[in-house]
Short mmCIF file of C-alpha atoms and ligand atoms in Angstrom, two decimals:
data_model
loop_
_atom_site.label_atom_id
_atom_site.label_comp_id
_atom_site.label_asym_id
_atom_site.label_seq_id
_atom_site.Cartn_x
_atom_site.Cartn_y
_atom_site.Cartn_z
CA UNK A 1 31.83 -10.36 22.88
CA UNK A 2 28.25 -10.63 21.48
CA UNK A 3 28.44 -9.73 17.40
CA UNK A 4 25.45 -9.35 15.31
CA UNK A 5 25.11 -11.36 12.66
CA UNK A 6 25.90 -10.55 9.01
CA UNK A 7 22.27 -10.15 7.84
CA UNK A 8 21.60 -7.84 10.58
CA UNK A 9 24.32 -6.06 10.93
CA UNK A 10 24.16 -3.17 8.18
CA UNK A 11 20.87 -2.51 8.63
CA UNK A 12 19.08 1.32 9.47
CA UNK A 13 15.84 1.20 10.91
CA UNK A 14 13.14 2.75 8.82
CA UNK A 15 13.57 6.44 8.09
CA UNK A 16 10.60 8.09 7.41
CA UNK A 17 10.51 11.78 6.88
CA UNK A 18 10.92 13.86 10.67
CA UNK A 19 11.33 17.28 11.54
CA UNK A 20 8.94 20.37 10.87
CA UNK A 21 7.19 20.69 7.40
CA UNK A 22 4.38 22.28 7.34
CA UNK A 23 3.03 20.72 4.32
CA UNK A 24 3.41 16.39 4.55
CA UNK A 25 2.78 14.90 1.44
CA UNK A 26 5.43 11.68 1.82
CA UNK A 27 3.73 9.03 2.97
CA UNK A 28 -0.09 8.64 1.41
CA UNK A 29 -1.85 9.32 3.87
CA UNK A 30 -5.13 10.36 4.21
CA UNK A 31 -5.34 14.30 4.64
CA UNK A 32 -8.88 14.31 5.85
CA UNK A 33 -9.88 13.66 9.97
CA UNK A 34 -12.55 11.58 11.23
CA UNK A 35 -15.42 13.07 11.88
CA UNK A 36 -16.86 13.74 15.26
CA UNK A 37 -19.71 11.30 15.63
CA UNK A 38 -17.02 8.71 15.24
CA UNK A 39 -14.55 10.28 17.30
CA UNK A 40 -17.34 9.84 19.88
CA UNK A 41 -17.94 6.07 19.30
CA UNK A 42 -14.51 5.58 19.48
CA UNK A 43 -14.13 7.43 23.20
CA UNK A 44 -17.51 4.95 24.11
CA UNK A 45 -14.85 2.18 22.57
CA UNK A 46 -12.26 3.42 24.56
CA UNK A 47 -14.89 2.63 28.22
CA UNK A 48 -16.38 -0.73 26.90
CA UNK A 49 -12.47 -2.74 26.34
CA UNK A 50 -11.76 -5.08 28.97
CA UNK A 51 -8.03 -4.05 29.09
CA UNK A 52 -6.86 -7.11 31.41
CA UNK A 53 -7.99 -9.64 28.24
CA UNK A 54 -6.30 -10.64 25.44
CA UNK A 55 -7.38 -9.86 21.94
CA UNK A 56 -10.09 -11.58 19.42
CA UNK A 57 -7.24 -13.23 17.48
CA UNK A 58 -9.90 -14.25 14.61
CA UNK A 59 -10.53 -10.54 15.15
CA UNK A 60 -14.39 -11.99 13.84
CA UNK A 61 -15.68 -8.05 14.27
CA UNK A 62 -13.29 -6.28 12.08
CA UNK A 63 -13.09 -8.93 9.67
CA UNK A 64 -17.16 -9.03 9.37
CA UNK A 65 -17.40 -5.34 9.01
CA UNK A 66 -14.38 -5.45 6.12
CA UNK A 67 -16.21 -8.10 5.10
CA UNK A 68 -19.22 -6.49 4.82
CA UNK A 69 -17.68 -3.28 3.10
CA UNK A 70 -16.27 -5.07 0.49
CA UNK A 71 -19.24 -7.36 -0.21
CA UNK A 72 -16.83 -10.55 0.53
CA UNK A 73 -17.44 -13.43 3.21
CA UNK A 74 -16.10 -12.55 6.65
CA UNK A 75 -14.42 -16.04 6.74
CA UNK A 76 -12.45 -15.70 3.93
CA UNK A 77 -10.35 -12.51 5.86
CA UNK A 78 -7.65 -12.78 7.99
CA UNK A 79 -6.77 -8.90 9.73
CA UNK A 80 -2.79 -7.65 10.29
CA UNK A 81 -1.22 -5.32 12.55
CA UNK A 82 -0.97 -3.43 9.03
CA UNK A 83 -0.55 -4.76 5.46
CA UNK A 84 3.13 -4.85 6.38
CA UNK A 85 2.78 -7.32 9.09
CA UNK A 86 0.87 -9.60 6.68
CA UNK A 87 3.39 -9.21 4.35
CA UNK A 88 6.12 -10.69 6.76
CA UNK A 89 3.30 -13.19 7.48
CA UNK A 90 3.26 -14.25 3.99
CA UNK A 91 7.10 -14.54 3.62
CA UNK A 92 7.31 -16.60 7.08
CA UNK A 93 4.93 -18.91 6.15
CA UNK A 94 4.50 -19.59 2.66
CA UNK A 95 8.63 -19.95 1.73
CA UNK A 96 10.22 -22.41 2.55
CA UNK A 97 14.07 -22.56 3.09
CA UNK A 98 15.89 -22.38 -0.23
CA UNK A 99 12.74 -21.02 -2.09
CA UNK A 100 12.65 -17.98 -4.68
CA UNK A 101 10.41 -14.98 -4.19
CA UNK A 102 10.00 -12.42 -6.72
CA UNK A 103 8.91 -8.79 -7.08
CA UNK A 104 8.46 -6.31 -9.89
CA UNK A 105 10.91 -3.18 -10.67
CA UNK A 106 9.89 -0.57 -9.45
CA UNK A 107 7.40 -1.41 -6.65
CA UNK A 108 6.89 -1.31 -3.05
CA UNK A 109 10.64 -1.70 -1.14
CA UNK A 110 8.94 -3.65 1.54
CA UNK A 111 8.50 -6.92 -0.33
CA UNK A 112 12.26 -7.00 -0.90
CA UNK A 113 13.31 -6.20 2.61
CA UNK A 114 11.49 -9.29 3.88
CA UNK A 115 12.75 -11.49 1.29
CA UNK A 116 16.21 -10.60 2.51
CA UNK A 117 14.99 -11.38 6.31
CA UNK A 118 13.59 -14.92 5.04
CA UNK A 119 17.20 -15.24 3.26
CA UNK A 120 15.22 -16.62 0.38
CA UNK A 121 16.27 -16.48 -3.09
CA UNK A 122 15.28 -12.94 -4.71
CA UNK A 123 14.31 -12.41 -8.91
CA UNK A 124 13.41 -9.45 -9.93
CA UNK A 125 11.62 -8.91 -12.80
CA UNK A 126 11.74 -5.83 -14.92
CA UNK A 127 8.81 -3.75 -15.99
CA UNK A 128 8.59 -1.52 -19.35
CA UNK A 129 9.60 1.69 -19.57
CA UNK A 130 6.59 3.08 -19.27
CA UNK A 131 5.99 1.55 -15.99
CA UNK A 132 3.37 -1.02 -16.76
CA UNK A 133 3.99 -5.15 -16.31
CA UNK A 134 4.98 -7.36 -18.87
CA UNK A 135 2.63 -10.02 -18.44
CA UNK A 136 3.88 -12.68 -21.01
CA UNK A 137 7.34 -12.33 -19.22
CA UNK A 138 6.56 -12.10 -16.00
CA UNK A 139 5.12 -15.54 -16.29
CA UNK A 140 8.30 -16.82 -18.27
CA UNK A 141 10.44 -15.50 -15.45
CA UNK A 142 8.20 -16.90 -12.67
CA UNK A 143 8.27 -20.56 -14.20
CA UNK A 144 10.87 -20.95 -15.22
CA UNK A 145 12.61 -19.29 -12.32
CA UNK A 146 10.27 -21.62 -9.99
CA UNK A 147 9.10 -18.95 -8.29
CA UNK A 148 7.13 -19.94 -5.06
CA UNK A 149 5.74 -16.24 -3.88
CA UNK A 150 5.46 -13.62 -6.59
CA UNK A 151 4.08 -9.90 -4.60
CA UNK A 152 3.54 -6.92 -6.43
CA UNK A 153 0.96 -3.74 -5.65
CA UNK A 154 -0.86 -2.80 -8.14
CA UNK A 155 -2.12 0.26 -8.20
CA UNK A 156 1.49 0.21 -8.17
CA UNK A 157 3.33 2.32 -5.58
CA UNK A 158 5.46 4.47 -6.33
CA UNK A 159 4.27 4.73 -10.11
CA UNK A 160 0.60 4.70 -9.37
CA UNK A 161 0.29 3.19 -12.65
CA UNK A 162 -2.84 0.65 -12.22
CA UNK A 163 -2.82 -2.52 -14.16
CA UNK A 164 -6.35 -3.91 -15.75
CA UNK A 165 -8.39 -6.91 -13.77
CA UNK A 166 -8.03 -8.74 -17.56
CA UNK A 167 -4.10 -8.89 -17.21
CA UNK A 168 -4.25 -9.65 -13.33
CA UNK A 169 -6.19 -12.52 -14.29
CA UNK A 170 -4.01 -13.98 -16.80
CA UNK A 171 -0.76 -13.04 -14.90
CA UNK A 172 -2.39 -15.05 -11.38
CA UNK A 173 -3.52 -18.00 -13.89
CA UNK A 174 -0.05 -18.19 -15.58
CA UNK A 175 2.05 -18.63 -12.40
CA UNK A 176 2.35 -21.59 -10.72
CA UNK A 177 3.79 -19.98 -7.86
CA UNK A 178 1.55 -17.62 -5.08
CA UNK A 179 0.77 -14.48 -6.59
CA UNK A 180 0.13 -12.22 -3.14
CA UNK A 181 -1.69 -8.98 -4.91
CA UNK A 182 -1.38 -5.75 -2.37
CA UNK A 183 -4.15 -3.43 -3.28
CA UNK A 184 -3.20 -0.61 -0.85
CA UNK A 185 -4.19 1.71 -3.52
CA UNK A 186 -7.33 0.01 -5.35
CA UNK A 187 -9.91 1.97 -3.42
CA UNK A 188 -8.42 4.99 -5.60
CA UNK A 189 -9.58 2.50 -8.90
CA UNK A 190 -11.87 0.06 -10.12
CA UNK A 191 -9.55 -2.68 -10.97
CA UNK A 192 -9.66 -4.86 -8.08
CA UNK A 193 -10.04 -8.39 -8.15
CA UNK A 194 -11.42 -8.48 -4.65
CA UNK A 195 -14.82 -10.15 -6.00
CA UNK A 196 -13.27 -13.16 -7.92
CA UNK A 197 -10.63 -14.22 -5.57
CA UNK A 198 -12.62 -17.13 -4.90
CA UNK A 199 -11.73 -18.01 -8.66
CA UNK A 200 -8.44 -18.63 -7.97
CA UNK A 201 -5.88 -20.91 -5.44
CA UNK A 202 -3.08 -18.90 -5.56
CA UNK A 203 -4.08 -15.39 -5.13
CA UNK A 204 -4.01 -13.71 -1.67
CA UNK A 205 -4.74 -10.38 -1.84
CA UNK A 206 -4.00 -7.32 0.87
CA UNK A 207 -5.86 -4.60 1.39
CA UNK A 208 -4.78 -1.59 4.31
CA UNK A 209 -6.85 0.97 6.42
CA UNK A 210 -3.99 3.14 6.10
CA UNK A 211 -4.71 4.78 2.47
CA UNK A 212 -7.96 5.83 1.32
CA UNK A 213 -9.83 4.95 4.31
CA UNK A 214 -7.35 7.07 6.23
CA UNK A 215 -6.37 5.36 9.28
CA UNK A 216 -2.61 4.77 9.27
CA UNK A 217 -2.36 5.53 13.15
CA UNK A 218 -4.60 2.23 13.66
CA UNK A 219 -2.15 0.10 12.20
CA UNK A 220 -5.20 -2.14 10.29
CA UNK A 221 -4.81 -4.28 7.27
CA UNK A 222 -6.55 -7.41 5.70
CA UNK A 223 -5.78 -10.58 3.91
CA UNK A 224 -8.28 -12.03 1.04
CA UNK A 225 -7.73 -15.87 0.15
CA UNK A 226 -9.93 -19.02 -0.92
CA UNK A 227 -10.32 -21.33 2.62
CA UNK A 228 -7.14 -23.28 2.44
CA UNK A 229 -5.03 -19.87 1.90
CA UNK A 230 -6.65 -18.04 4.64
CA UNK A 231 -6.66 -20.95 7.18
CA UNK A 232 -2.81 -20.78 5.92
CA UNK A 233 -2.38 -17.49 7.23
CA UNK A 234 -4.32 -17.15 9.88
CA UNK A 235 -2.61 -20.61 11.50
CA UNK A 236 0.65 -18.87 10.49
CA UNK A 237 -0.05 -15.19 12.24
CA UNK A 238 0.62 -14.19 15.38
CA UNK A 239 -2.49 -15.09 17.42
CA UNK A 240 -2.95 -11.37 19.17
CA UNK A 241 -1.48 -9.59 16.33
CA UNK A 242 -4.14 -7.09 16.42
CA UNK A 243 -5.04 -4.77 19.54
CA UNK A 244 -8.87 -4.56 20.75
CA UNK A 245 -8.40 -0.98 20.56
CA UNK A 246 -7.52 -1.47 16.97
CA UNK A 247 -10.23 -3.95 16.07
CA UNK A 248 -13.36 -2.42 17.85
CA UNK A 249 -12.52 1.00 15.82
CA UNK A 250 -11.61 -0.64 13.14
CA UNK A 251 -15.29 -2.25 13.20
CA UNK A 252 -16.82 1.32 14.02
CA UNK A 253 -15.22 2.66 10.98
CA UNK A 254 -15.91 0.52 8.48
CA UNK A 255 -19.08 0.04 9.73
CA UNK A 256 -19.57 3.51 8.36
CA UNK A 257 -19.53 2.60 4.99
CA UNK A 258 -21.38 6.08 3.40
CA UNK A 259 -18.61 8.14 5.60
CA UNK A 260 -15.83 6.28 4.21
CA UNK A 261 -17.05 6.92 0.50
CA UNK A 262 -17.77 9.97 1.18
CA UNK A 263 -14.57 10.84 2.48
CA UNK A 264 -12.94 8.50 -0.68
CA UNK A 265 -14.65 10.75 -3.22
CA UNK A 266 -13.09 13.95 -1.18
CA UNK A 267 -9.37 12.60 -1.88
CA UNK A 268 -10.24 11.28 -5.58
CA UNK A 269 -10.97 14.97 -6.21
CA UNK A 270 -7.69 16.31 -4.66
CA UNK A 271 -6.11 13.42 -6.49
CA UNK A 272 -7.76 14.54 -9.42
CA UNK A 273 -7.03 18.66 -8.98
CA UNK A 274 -3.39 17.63 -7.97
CA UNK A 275 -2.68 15.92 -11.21
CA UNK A 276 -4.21 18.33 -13.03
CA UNK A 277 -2.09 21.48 -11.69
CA UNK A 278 0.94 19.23 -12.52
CA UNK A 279 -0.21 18.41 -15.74
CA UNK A 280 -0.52 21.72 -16.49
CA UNK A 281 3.12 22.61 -14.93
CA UNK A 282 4.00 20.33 -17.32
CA UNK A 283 2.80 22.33 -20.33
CA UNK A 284 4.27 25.42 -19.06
CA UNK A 285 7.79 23.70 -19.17
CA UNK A 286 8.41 21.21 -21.49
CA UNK A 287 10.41 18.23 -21.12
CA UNK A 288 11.19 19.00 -17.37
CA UNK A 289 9.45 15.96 -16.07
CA UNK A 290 6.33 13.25 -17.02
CA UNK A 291 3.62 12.70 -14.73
CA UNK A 292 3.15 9.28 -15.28
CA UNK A 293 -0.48 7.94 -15.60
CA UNK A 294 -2.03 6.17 -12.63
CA UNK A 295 -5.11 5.83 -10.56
CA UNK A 296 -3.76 6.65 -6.77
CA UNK A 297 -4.22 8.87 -4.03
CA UNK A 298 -0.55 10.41 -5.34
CA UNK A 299 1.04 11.35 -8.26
CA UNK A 300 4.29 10.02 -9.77
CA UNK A 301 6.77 12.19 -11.40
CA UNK A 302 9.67 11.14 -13.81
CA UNK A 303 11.95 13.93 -13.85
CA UNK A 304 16.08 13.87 -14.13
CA UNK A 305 16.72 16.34 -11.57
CA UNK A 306 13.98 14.60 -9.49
CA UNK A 307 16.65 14.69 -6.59
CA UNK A 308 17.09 18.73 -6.62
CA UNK A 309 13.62 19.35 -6.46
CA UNK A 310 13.11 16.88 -3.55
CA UNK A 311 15.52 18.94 -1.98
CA UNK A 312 13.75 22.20 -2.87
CA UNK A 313 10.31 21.39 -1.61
CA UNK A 314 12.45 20.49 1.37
CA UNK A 315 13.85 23.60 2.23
CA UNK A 316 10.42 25.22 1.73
CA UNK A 317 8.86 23.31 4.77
CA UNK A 318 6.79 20.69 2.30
CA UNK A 319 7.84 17.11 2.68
CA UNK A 320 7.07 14.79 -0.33
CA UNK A 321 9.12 11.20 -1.46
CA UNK A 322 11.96 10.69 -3.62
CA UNK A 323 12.44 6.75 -4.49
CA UNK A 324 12.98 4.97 -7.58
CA UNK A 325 14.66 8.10 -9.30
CA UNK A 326 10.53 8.78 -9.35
CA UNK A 327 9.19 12.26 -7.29
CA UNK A 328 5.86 11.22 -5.13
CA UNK A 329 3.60 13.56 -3.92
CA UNK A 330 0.53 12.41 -2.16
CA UNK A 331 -3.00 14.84 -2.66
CA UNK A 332 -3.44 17.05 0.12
CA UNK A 333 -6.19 19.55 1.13
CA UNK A 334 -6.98 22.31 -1.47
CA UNK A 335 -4.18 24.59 0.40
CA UNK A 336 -1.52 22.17 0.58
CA UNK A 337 -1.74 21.26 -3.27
CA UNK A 338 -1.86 24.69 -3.80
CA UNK A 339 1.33 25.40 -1.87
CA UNK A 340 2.84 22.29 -3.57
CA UNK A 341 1.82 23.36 -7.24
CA UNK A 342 3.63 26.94 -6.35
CA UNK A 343 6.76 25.90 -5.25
CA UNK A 344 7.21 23.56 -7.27
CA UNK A 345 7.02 26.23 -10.03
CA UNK A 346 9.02 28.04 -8.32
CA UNK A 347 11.41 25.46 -8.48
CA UNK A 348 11.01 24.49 -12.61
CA UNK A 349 11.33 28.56 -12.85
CA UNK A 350 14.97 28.87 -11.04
CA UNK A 351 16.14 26.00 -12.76
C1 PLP B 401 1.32 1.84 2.44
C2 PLP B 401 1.46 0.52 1.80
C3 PLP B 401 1.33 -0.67 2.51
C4 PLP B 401 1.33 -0.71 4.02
O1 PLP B 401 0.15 -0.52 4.57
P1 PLP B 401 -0.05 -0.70 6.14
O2 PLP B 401 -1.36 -1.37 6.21
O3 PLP B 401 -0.04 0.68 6.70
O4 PLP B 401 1.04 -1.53 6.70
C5 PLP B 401 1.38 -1.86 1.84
N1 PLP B 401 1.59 -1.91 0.52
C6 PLP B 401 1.75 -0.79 -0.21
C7 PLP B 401 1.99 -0.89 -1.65
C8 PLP B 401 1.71 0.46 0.42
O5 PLP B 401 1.94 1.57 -0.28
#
């Protein structure tokens, strides 16, 4: 009789939120829907794909219009089915057997999970308590640890607490190791070190279409690295990892550049009114919960009974995330941060 193997054997696929809510603020996605001149490029798209042909697996279109976006050489970007493929990417290729990875606590549970796969040797190093990195020891651990991939996101999700370009730079120069950067969230700040990464040959850093430019359906994310890194991963990668369909509207969206910022500044200002009604929750009771500081397209709460009131927003038909003893709830459209902001009232009232 076939068994599975240890590794394997305990483990759950990946859970997100299902049923009906009829407000979804769990996963950071982008509330807003593309508009309909794209939606009609994208149906021309859909008529132009020769279907019988394999993929672009340089994916050269995509990559030039990210490229062009983010004011970065087209070469230097390798695209992923996702971020999270290029995450497994990175952990296939750049550990080898016996090697240590390490990740931050609290952060992304992704970077973990493939660690485990790679069945390579796992530190974690501890952040303050108010969320931020310790930079000094972080480079301690990573050395003396010998630490051969260090990943972190930063903004950081769940805590949306952003760290500054100054201390990314002297955190990437520190470590001997790979530092792999994932700036899911850095659209929502101006921290990114997306400009300089040619100053460094250990910095890869990952960007996603899923977030702010609202395209989690397309399954589209990108890799940043000096030549050598890039050639790494793009020799490492599966060679048709993404779809046509994915990288020809891909292309047509980013090739929009003043509809993407446009539609940016639309979520910084839910982002913005979100925080605000919770900050102001947060006056009205004391010492329920702390909305920790951050620059993301979601808010972070620290709250003690963080668990009940996941449960109450539950029952009221509005999904948001529990993780990290930390309450996330991603901006919505004016009505759904509205309905958020009362019920979760409603909840710090009955309590
Ligand atoms: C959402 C998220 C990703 C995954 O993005 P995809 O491109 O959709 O796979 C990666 N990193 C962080 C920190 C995220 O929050």
């Amino acid at each position: 009789m076939y068994c599975l193997n240890q590794k394997i054997r305990d483990l759950t696929p990946y859970d997100p939120i299902a049923g009906e809510y009829k407000v979804r603020l769990d996963a950071n996605e982008s509330f807003l829907q593309p508009p309909e001149d794209l939606i009609a490029r994208w149906k021309d798209i859909l008529e132009e794909i020769p279907f019988n042909r394999y993929p672009d697996p340089t994916a050269e279109e995509v990559c030039r219009a990210f490229g062009e976006y983010y004011n970065i050489p087209w070469e230097n970007v390798a695209a992923g089915n996702g971020s999270d493929e290029l995450i497994t990417v990175l952990f296939t290729g750049f550990l080898e057997k016996g090697d240590t990875f390490a990740t931050m606590e609290t952060d992304f549970s992704m970077y973990a999970f493939n660690g485990f796969l790679q069945e390579a040797r796992h530190v974690v190093i501890p952040k303050n308590p108010d969320y931020t990195m310790d930079i000094d020891r972080t480079i301690e651990i990573c050395n003396k640890e010998n630490v051969k991939l260090l990943i972190f996101s930063n903004p950081c999700n769940p805590s949306s607490v952003v760290q500054t370009r100054e201390e990314m730079d002297r955190l990437i120069r520190g470590v001997n190791g790979l530092v792999v950067l994932d700036e899911a969230y850095m659209d929502f700040s101006n921290q990114s070190l997306l400009q300089d990464f040619e100053n460094y040959d250990n910095l890869i850093i990952l960007r996603t279409c899923s977030k702010a430019i609202g395209m989690a359906s397309l399954r589209l994310g990108f890799a940043v690295a000096r030549d050598e890194l890039i050639r790494a991963v793009k020799a490492v990668k599966s060679p048709y990892n993404v779809n046509t369909l994915t990288q020809k509207m891909g292309a047509a969206l980013l090739q929009r550049k003043e509809m993407c910022r446009n539609a940016l500044a639309v979520i910084l200002e839910s982002a913005k009114e979100l925080r605000q009604g919770l900050s102001a929750l947060g006056e009205k009771y004391p010492n329920r919960f702390t909305l920790i500081p951050g620059e993301t397209n979601f808010a972070a709460l620290s709250m003690e009974d963080g668990k009940e009131a996941f449960a109450f927003l539950e029952s009221q038909g509005i999904a948001v995330r529990y993780t990290s003893n930390l309450l996330r709830i991603t901006c919505g459209t004016k009505d759904e941060n509205t309905m958020l902001l009362e019920a979760f009232e409603k909840y710090l009232n009955q309590r």
